[in-house]
PDB file of C-alpha atoms in Angstrom:
ATOM      1  CA  MET A   1       9.563 -32.382   7.956  1.00 77.00           C
ATOM      2  CA  ASP A   2      10.231 -28.927   9.432  1.00 71.00           C
ATOM      3  CA  TRP A   3      13.980 -29.396   9.099  1.00 69.00           C
ATOM      4  CA  ARG A   4      13.629 -30.588   5.498  1.00 77.00           C
ATOM      5  CA  ILE A   5      11.585 -27.508   4.587  1.00 74.00           C
ATOM      6  CA  TYR A   6      14.053 -25.266   6.399  1.00 62.00           C
ATOM      7  CA  ASP A   7      16.933 -26.869   4.475  1.00 68.00           C
ATOM      8  CA  LEU A   8      15.184 -26.462   1.099  1.00 72.00           C
ATOM      9  CA  VAL A   9      14.452 -22.789   1.814  1.00 63.00           C
ATOM     10  CA  ASN A  10      18.110 -22.171   2.746  1.00 59.00           C
ATOM     11  CA  LYS A  11      19.238 -23.864  -0.481  1.00 57.00           C
ATOM     12  CA  GLY A  12      16.889 -21.682  -2.537  1.00 57.00           C
ATOM     13  CA  ILE A  13      14.836 -24.623  -3.785  1.00 66.00           C
ATOM     14  CA  LEU A  14      11.740 -23.457  -1.932  1.00 67.00           C
ATOM     15  CA  HIS A  15      10.564 -19.866  -1.504  1.00 61.00           C
ATOM     16  CA  ARG A  16       8.425 -18.862   1.462  1.00 60.00           C
ATOM     17  CA  VAL A  17       5.350 -16.888   0.306  1.00 57.00           C
ATOM     18  CA  GLY A  18       3.299 -17.020   3.513  1.00 56.00           C
ATOM     19  CA  ARG A  19       2.936 -18.763   6.828  1.00 56.00           C
ATOM     20  CA  GLY A  20       3.196 -22.472   6.066  1.00 65.00           C
ATOM     21  CA  THR A  21       3.059 -21.749   2.315  1.00 67.00           C
ATOM     22  CA  TYR A  22       5.931 -22.245  -0.141  1.00 65.00           C
ATOM     23  CA  SER A  23       6.618 -22.254  -3.862  1.00 65.00           C
ATOM     24  CA  PHE A  24       9.406 -23.804  -5.913  1.00 62.00           C
ATOM     25  CA  SER A  25      12.177 -21.430  -6.901  1.00 52.00           C
ATOM     26  CA  GLY A  26      11.334 -22.014 -10.541  1.00 52.00           C
ATOM     27  CA  SER A  27       8.004 -20.304  -9.924  1.00 54.00           C
ATOM     28  CA  GLU A  28       9.413 -17.722  -7.527  1.00 64.00           C
ATOM     29  CA  LYS A  29       7.931 -14.283  -7.904  1.00 79.00           C
ATOM     30  CA  ARG A  30       9.623 -10.965  -7.285  1.00 84.00           C
ATOM     31  CA  GLU A  31       9.213  -8.898  -4.161  1.00 89.00           C
ATOM     32  CA  PHE A  32       7.339  -5.632  -4.654  1.00 93.00           C
ATOM     33  CA  VAL A  33       9.869  -2.802  -4.355  1.00 92.00           C
ATOM     34  CA  PRO A  34       8.324   0.503  -5.505  1.00 92.00           C
ATOM     35  CA  PHE A  35      10.429   3.353  -6.841  1.00 92.00           C
ATOM     36  CA  ILE A  36      11.043   6.188  -4.379  1.00 94.00           C
ATOM     37  CA  ASN A  37      11.599   9.247  -6.562  1.00 94.00           C
ATOM     38  CA  ALA A  38      13.210  12.543  -5.567  1.00 94.00           C
ATOM     39  CA  GLN A  39       9.825  14.148  -4.871  1.00 94.00           C
ATOM     40  CA  LEU A  40       8.892  11.483  -2.322  1.00 96.00           C
ATOM     41  CA  GLN A  41      12.363  11.612  -0.774  1.00 96.00           C
ATOM     42  CA  LYS A  42      12.091  15.387  -0.349  1.00 97.00           C
ATOM     43  CA  LEU A  43       8.607  15.162   1.170  1.00 98.00           C
ATOM     44  CA  TRP A  44       9.784  12.475   3.613  1.00 98.00           C
ATOM     45  CA  GLN A  45      12.715  14.611   4.735  1.00 97.00           C
ATOM     46  CA  THR A  46      10.495  17.694   5.037  1.00 97.00           C
ATOM     47  CA  ILE A  47       8.114  15.925   7.409  1.00 98.00           C
ATOM     48  CA  LYS A  48      10.822  14.143   9.376  1.00 97.00           C
ATOM     49  CA  GLU A  49      12.679  17.375  10.033  1.00 96.00           C
ATOM     50  CA  GLN A  50       9.680  18.682  11.958  1.00 96.00           C
ATOM     51  CA  PHE A  51       8.362  15.360  13.297  1.00 97.00           C
ATOM     52  CA  PRO A  52      11.407  13.089  13.696  1.00 96.00           C
ATOM     53  CA  TYR A  53       9.789  10.501  15.974  1.00 96.00           C
ATOM     54  CA  ILE A  54       6.432   9.812  14.329  1.00 97.00           C
ATOM     55  CA  ASP A  55       5.515   6.627  12.486  1.00 97.00           C
ATOM     56  CA  MET A  56       4.740   7.351   8.865  1.00 98.00           C
ATOM     57  CA  CYS A  57       4.042   5.616   5.555  1.00 98.00           C
ATOM     58  CA  LEU A  58       4.525   7.564   2.332  1.00 98.00           C
ATOM     59  CA  TRP A  59       3.515   6.445  -1.160  1.00 97.00           C
ATOM     60  CA  SER A  60       2.141   7.429  -4.567  1.00 97.00           C
ATOM     61  CA  THR A  61      -0.944   6.122  -6.362  1.00 96.00           C
ATOM     62  CA  LYS A  62       1.207   6.162  -9.514  1.00 95.00           C
ATOM     63  CA  TRP A  63       2.485   2.761  -8.377  1.00 96.00           C
ATOM     64  CA  LEU A  64      -0.919   1.241  -9.121  1.00 96.00           C
ATOM     65  CA  ASN A  65      -0.642   1.879 -12.854  1.00 94.00           C
ATOM     66  CA  GLU A  66       1.399  -1.238 -13.531  1.00 94.00           C
ATOM     67  CA  PHE A  67      -1.557  -3.359 -12.417  1.00 96.00           C
ATOM     68  CA  MET A  68      -4.249  -1.491 -14.369  1.00 94.00           C
ATOM     69  CA  LEU A  69      -5.676  -1.647 -17.883  1.00 92.00           C
ATOM     70  CA  HIS A  70      -7.116   1.883 -17.910  1.00 90.00           C
ATOM     71  CA  GLN A  71      -4.318   4.236 -16.968  1.00 88.00           C
ATOM     72  CA  PRO A  72      -5.269   7.289 -14.862  1.00 87.00           C
ATOM     73  CA  PHE A  73      -3.296  10.481 -15.390  1.00 84.00           C
ATOM     74  CA  LYS A  74      -4.076  11.992 -11.998  1.00 87.00           C
ATOM     75  CA  PHE A  75      -2.015  10.772  -9.048  1.00 93.00           C
ATOM     76  CA  TYR A  76      -2.062  11.405  -5.308  1.00 94.00           C
ATOM     77  CA  THR A  77       0.727  11.294  -2.785  1.00 97.00           C
ATOM     78  CA  ILE A  78      -0.545   9.577   0.349  1.00 98.00           C
ATOM     79  CA  VAL A  79       1.002  10.446   3.713  1.00 98.00           C
ATOM     80  CA  GLU A  80      -0.157   8.139   6.500  1.00 98.00           C
ATOM     81  CA  VAL A  81       0.789   9.244   9.995  1.00 98.00           C
ATOM     82  CA  GLU A  82      -0.264   8.551  13.553  1.00 97.00           C
ATOM     83  CA  LYS A  83      -3.762   9.926  14.111  1.00 95.00           C
ATOM     84  CA  GLU A  84      -2.596  12.197  16.947  1.00 97.00           C
ATOM     85  CA  VAL A  85      -0.329  14.215  14.642  1.00 97.00           C
ATOM     86  CA  MET A  86      -2.416  14.312  11.458  1.00 98.00           C
ATOM     87  CA  GLU A  87      -3.499  17.926  11.931  1.00 98.00           C
ATOM     88  CA  ALA A  88      -0.014  19.089  12.903  1.00 98.00           C
ATOM     89  CA  VAL A  89       1.511  17.505   9.784  1.00 98.00           C
ATOM     90  CA  PHE A  90      -1.277  18.955   7.646  1.00 98.00           C
ATOM     91  CA  TYR A  91      -0.767  22.539   8.842  1.00 97.00           C
ATOM     92  CA  ASN A  92       3.009  22.245   8.630  1.00 97.00           C
ATOM     93  CA  LEU A  93       2.899  21.137   4.992  1.00 97.00           C
ATOM     94  CA  ARG A  94       0.294  23.737   4.093  1.00 96.00           C
ATOM     95  CA  GLU A  95       2.461  26.501   5.563  1.00 96.00           C
ATOM     96  CA  GLN A  96       5.289  25.316   3.315  1.00 94.00           C
ATOM     97  CA  GLY A  97       3.141  25.678   0.207  1.00 94.00           C
ATOM     98  CA  TYR A  98       2.105  22.102  -0.422  1.00 96.00           C
ATOM     99  CA  GLU A  99      -1.377  21.389  -1.790  1.00 96.00           C
ATOM    100  CA  VAL A 100      -2.527  19.176   1.057  1.00 97.00           C
ATOM    101  CA  PHE A 101      -5.840  17.689   2.207  1.00 97.00           C
ATOM    102  CA  LEU A 102      -6.585  16.284   5.648  1.00 98.00           C
ATOM    103  CA  ASP A 103      -8.507  12.997   5.591  1.00 96.00           C
ATOM    104  CA  PRO A 104     -10.834  14.380   2.884  1.00 95.00           C
ATOM    105  CA  SER A 105     -14.532  13.499   2.750  1.00 94.00           C
ATOM    106  CA  ASP A 106     -16.145  12.166  -0.425  1.00 93.00           C
ATOM    107  CA  ASP A 107     -17.348  15.687  -1.315  1.00 94.00           C
ATOM    108  CA  VAL A 108     -13.887  17.194  -0.846  1.00 95.00           C
ATOM    109  CA  ILE A 109     -12.337  14.446  -2.968  1.00 93.00           C
ATOM    110  CA  ASN A 110     -14.839  14.937  -5.776  1.00 91.00           C
ATOM    111  CA  ASN A 111     -14.904  18.747  -5.677  1.00 91.00           C
ATOM    112  CA  TYR A 112     -11.323  19.656  -4.828  1.00 93.00           C
ATOM    113  CA  VAL A 113      -8.820  16.793  -4.747  1.00 93.00           C
ATOM    114  CA  VAL A 114      -9.522  15.494  -8.257  1.00 88.00           C
ATOM    115  CA  GLY A 115      -8.982  18.976  -9.666  1.00 87.00           C
ATOM    116  CA  SER A 116      -5.707  19.583  -7.862  1.00 90.00           C
ATOM    117  CA  GLU A 117      -2.411  19.591  -9.693  1.00 89.00           C
ATOM    118  CA  ASP A 118      -0.306  17.610  -7.211  1.00 90.00           C
ATOM    119  CA  PRO A 119      -2.412  16.782  -4.142  1.00 96.00           C
ATOM    120  CA  ILE A 120      -1.053  15.316  -0.931  1.00 98.00           C
ATOM    121  CA  ILE A 121      -3.534  13.358   1.181  1.00 98.00           C
ATOM    122  CA  ILE A 122      -2.990  13.074   4.941  1.00 98.00           C
ATOM    123  CA  THR A 123      -4.627   9.994   6.472  1.00 97.00           C
ATOM    124  CA  GLY A 124      -4.302   7.966   9.649  1.00 97.00           C
ATOM    125  CA  LEU A 125      -1.812   5.124   9.804  1.00 98.00           C
ATOM    126  CA  THR A 126      -3.326   1.887  11.085  1.00 97.00           C
ATOM    127  CA  THR A 127      -1.273   0.397  13.904  1.00 94.00           C
ATOM    128  CA  GLU A 128       0.804  -2.661  12.994  1.00 94.00           C
ATOM    129  CA  ALA A 129       0.289  -1.969   9.289  1.00 97.00           C
ATOM    130  CA  PRO A 130       2.724  -3.957   7.096  1.00 97.00           C
ATOM    131  CA  THR A 131       5.230  -1.425   5.732  1.00 97.00           C
ATOM    132  CA  GLN A 132       8.733  -1.648   4.298  1.00 96.00           C
ATOM    133  CA  LYS A 133      11.755   0.669   4.292  1.00 96.00           C
ATOM    134  CA  ILE A 134      13.152   1.607   0.893  1.00 95.00           C
ATOM    135  CA  GLU A 135      16.003   4.093   0.517  1.00 92.00           C
ATOM    136  CA  GLY A 136      15.328   5.384   4.015  1.00 95.00           C
ATOM    137  CA  VAL A 137      11.603   5.887   3.420  1.00 97.00           C
ATOM    138  CA  TRP A 138       8.922   3.799   5.122  1.00 98.00           C
ATOM    139  CA  THR A 139       6.364   2.937   2.477  1.00 98.00           C
ATOM    140  CA  GLN A 140       3.759   0.442   1.272  1.00 97.00           C
ATOM    141  CA  THR A 141       4.044  -3.285   1.030  1.00 97.00           C
ATOM    142  CA  LEU A 142       1.879  -4.786  -1.674  1.00 97.00           C
ATOM    143  CA  GLU A 143      -0.246  -6.534   0.955  1.00 97.00           C
ATOM    144  CA  LYS A 144      -1.088  -3.184   2.540  1.00 98.00           C
ATOM    145  CA  LEU A 145      -1.657  -1.441  -0.770  1.00 98.00           C
ATOM    146  CA  LEU A 146      -4.214  -4.024  -1.935  1.00 98.00           C
ATOM    147  CA  VAL A 147      -6.177  -3.770   1.294  1.00 98.00           C
ATOM    148  CA  ASP A 148      -6.100   0.035   1.301  1.00 98.00           C
ATOM    149  CA  ILE A 149      -7.544   0.462  -2.190  1.00 97.00           C
ATOM    150  CA  TYR A 150     -10.380  -1.891  -1.262  1.00 98.00           C
ATOM    151  CA  CYS A 151     -11.122  -0.090   2.018  1.00 97.00           C
ATOM    152  CA  ASP A 152     -11.149   3.454   0.591  1.00 96.00           C
ATOM    153  CA  PRO A 153     -13.214   3.338  -2.620  1.00 95.00           C
ATOM    154  CA  SER A 154     -13.784   7.106  -2.784  1.00 93.00           C
ATOM    155  CA  LEU A 155     -10.111   7.989  -2.541  1.00 93.00           C
ATOM    156  CA  PHE A 156      -9.162   5.217  -4.966  1.00 95.00           C
ATOM    157  CA  ALA A 157     -12.127   5.580  -7.303  1.00 93.00           C
ATOM    158  CA  ALA A 158     -10.003   4.907 -10.403  1.00 93.00           C
ATOM    159  CA  GLN A 159      -9.205   1.428  -9.061  1.00 95.00           C
ATOM    160  CA  GLN A 160     -12.758   0.242  -8.366  1.00 96.00           C
ATOM    161  CA  GLY A 161     -15.149  -2.079 -10.197  1.00 94.00           C
ATOM    162  CA  ALA A 162     -13.595  -4.413 -12.754  1.00 95.00           C
ATOM    163  CA  GLU A 163     -10.324  -2.518 -12.390  1.00 96.00           C
ATOM    164  CA  LEU A 164     -10.070  -3.535  -8.722  1.00 97.00           C
ATOM    165  CA  ALA A 165     -10.292  -7.216  -9.626  1.00 97.00           C
ATOM    166  CA  ARG A 166      -7.669  -6.658 -12.331  1.00 97.00           C
ATOM    167  CA  VAL A 167      -5.314  -4.953  -9.867  1.00 97.00           C
ATOM    168  CA  TYR A 168      -5.590  -7.869  -7.433  1.00 97.00           C
ATOM    169  CA  GLN A 169      -5.214 -10.521 -10.135  1.00 96.00           C
ATOM    170  CA  THR A 170      -2.204  -8.861 -11.771  1.00 96.00           C
ATOM    171  CA  ALA A 171      -0.501  -8.143  -8.460  1.00 96.00           C
ATOM    172  CA  PHE A 172      -0.736 -11.771  -7.357  1.00 95.00           C
ATOM    173  CA  GLU A 173       0.514 -12.977 -10.750  1.00 92.00           C
ATOM    174  CA  LYS A 174       3.562 -10.679 -10.787  1.00 91.00           C
ATOM    175  CA  TYR A 175       4.715 -10.526  -7.185  1.00 92.00           C
ATOM    176  CA  ALA A 176       5.198 -12.665  -4.089  1.00 91.00           C
ATOM    177  CA  ILE A 177       2.342 -11.738  -1.764  1.00 93.00           C
ATOM    178  CA  SER A 178       1.826 -13.085   1.725  1.00 93.00           C
ATOM    179  CA  LYS A 179      -1.810 -14.067   2.106  1.00 93.00           C
ATOM    180  CA  THR A 180      -1.347 -14.238   5.869  1.00 93.00           C
ATOM    181  CA  LYS A 181       0.103 -10.739   6.103  1.00 95.00           C
ATOM    182  CA  MET A 182      -2.555  -9.284   3.829  1.00 97.00           C
ATOM    183  CA  LEU A 183      -5.489 -10.823   5.691  1.00 96.00           C
ATOM    184  CA  ARG A 184      -4.050  -9.886   9.083  1.00 96.00           C
ATOM    185  CA  TYR A 185      -3.952  -6.266   7.979  1.00 98.00           C
ATOM    186  CA  ALA A 186      -7.421  -6.557   6.436  1.00 98.00           C
ATOM    187  CA  ASN A 187      -8.638  -7.792   9.800  1.00 97.00           C
ATOM    188  CA  ARG A 188      -7.157  -4.724  11.508  1.00 97.00           C
ATOM    189  CA  ARG A 189      -9.180  -2.604   9.100  1.00 97.00           C
ATOM    190  CA  ASN A 190     -12.291  -4.721   9.758  1.00 97.00           C
ATOM    191  CA  LYS A 191     -12.443  -5.874   6.132  1.00 98.00           C
ATOM    192  CA  ARG A 192     -11.049  -9.386   6.219  1.00 97.00           C
ATOM    193  CA  GLU A 193     -14.261 -11.218   5.341  1.00 98.00           C
ATOM    194  CA  PRO A 194     -15.349  -8.812   2.555  1.00 98.00           C
ATOM    195  CA  ILE A 195     -11.880  -8.950   0.973  1.00 98.00           C
ATOM    196  CA  GLU A 196     -11.800 -12.751   1.139  1.00 97.00           C
ATOM    197  CA  ASP A 197     -15.241 -12.838  -0.497  1.00 97.00           C
ATOM    198  CA  PHE A 198     -14.123 -10.368  -3.162  1.00 97.00           C
ATOM    199  CA  ILE A 199     -11.014 -12.374  -4.048  1.00 96.00           C
ATOM    200  CA  THR A 200     -12.987 -15.635  -4.119  1.00 95.00           C
ATOM    201  CA  ASN A 201     -15.866 -14.330  -6.220  1.00 95.00           C
ATOM    202  CA  HIS A 202     -14.174 -11.816  -8.538  1.00 95.00           C
ATOM    203  CA  THR A 203     -10.669 -13.199  -9.191  1.00 95.00           C
ATOM    204  CA  LYS A 204      -8.970 -16.508  -9.947  1.00 93.00           C
ATOM    205  CA  ILE A 205      -6.261 -16.009  -7.330  1.00 93.00           C
ATOM    206  CA  TRP A 206      -7.232 -18.794  -4.954  1.00 85.00           C
ATOM    207  CA  GLN A 207      -8.748 -21.205  -7.445  1.00 75.00           C
TER     208      GLN A 207
END
């Protein structure tokens, strides 16, 4: 059985979507490959020049718009780095003129971040988070993105409520998502059970 599955995957008849889970190529979904624009490329290079050896994940909340009905016009750039260097990265970017916030509280988000023109948010990068490298930039996988917007409702306020369910539903319909990878990361953020309950009770993904 294992060899037969392996052979079908190699021939492109089956597509692996998770551990022990496959779909036929006729129903194969695309991989999520977000667009890394010049602004993100420049920011990545700016940070790496000063901190060449740190682990980092860089992304924009603009990527969420394709999954949403109500389109926000305010976007954040999220820079996730190792917790030990968060402050150093924050001060370095601020000295270079960037509008940057360090792991902002709910009050700071509501009073300052939402009114900023082009805010950059510095947060801690969870160890073993599922990331991908695109055009030299380490960035979000869709599995990580979905977990993050659930875990940080204040930062991702525009994606909460009915919109959160819509984001999850649309993402699973459009792209190949590894349930195993997503739930493993959710477990690392101590949110596996709540996210499983949310998907079961508020979407049709696993029905």
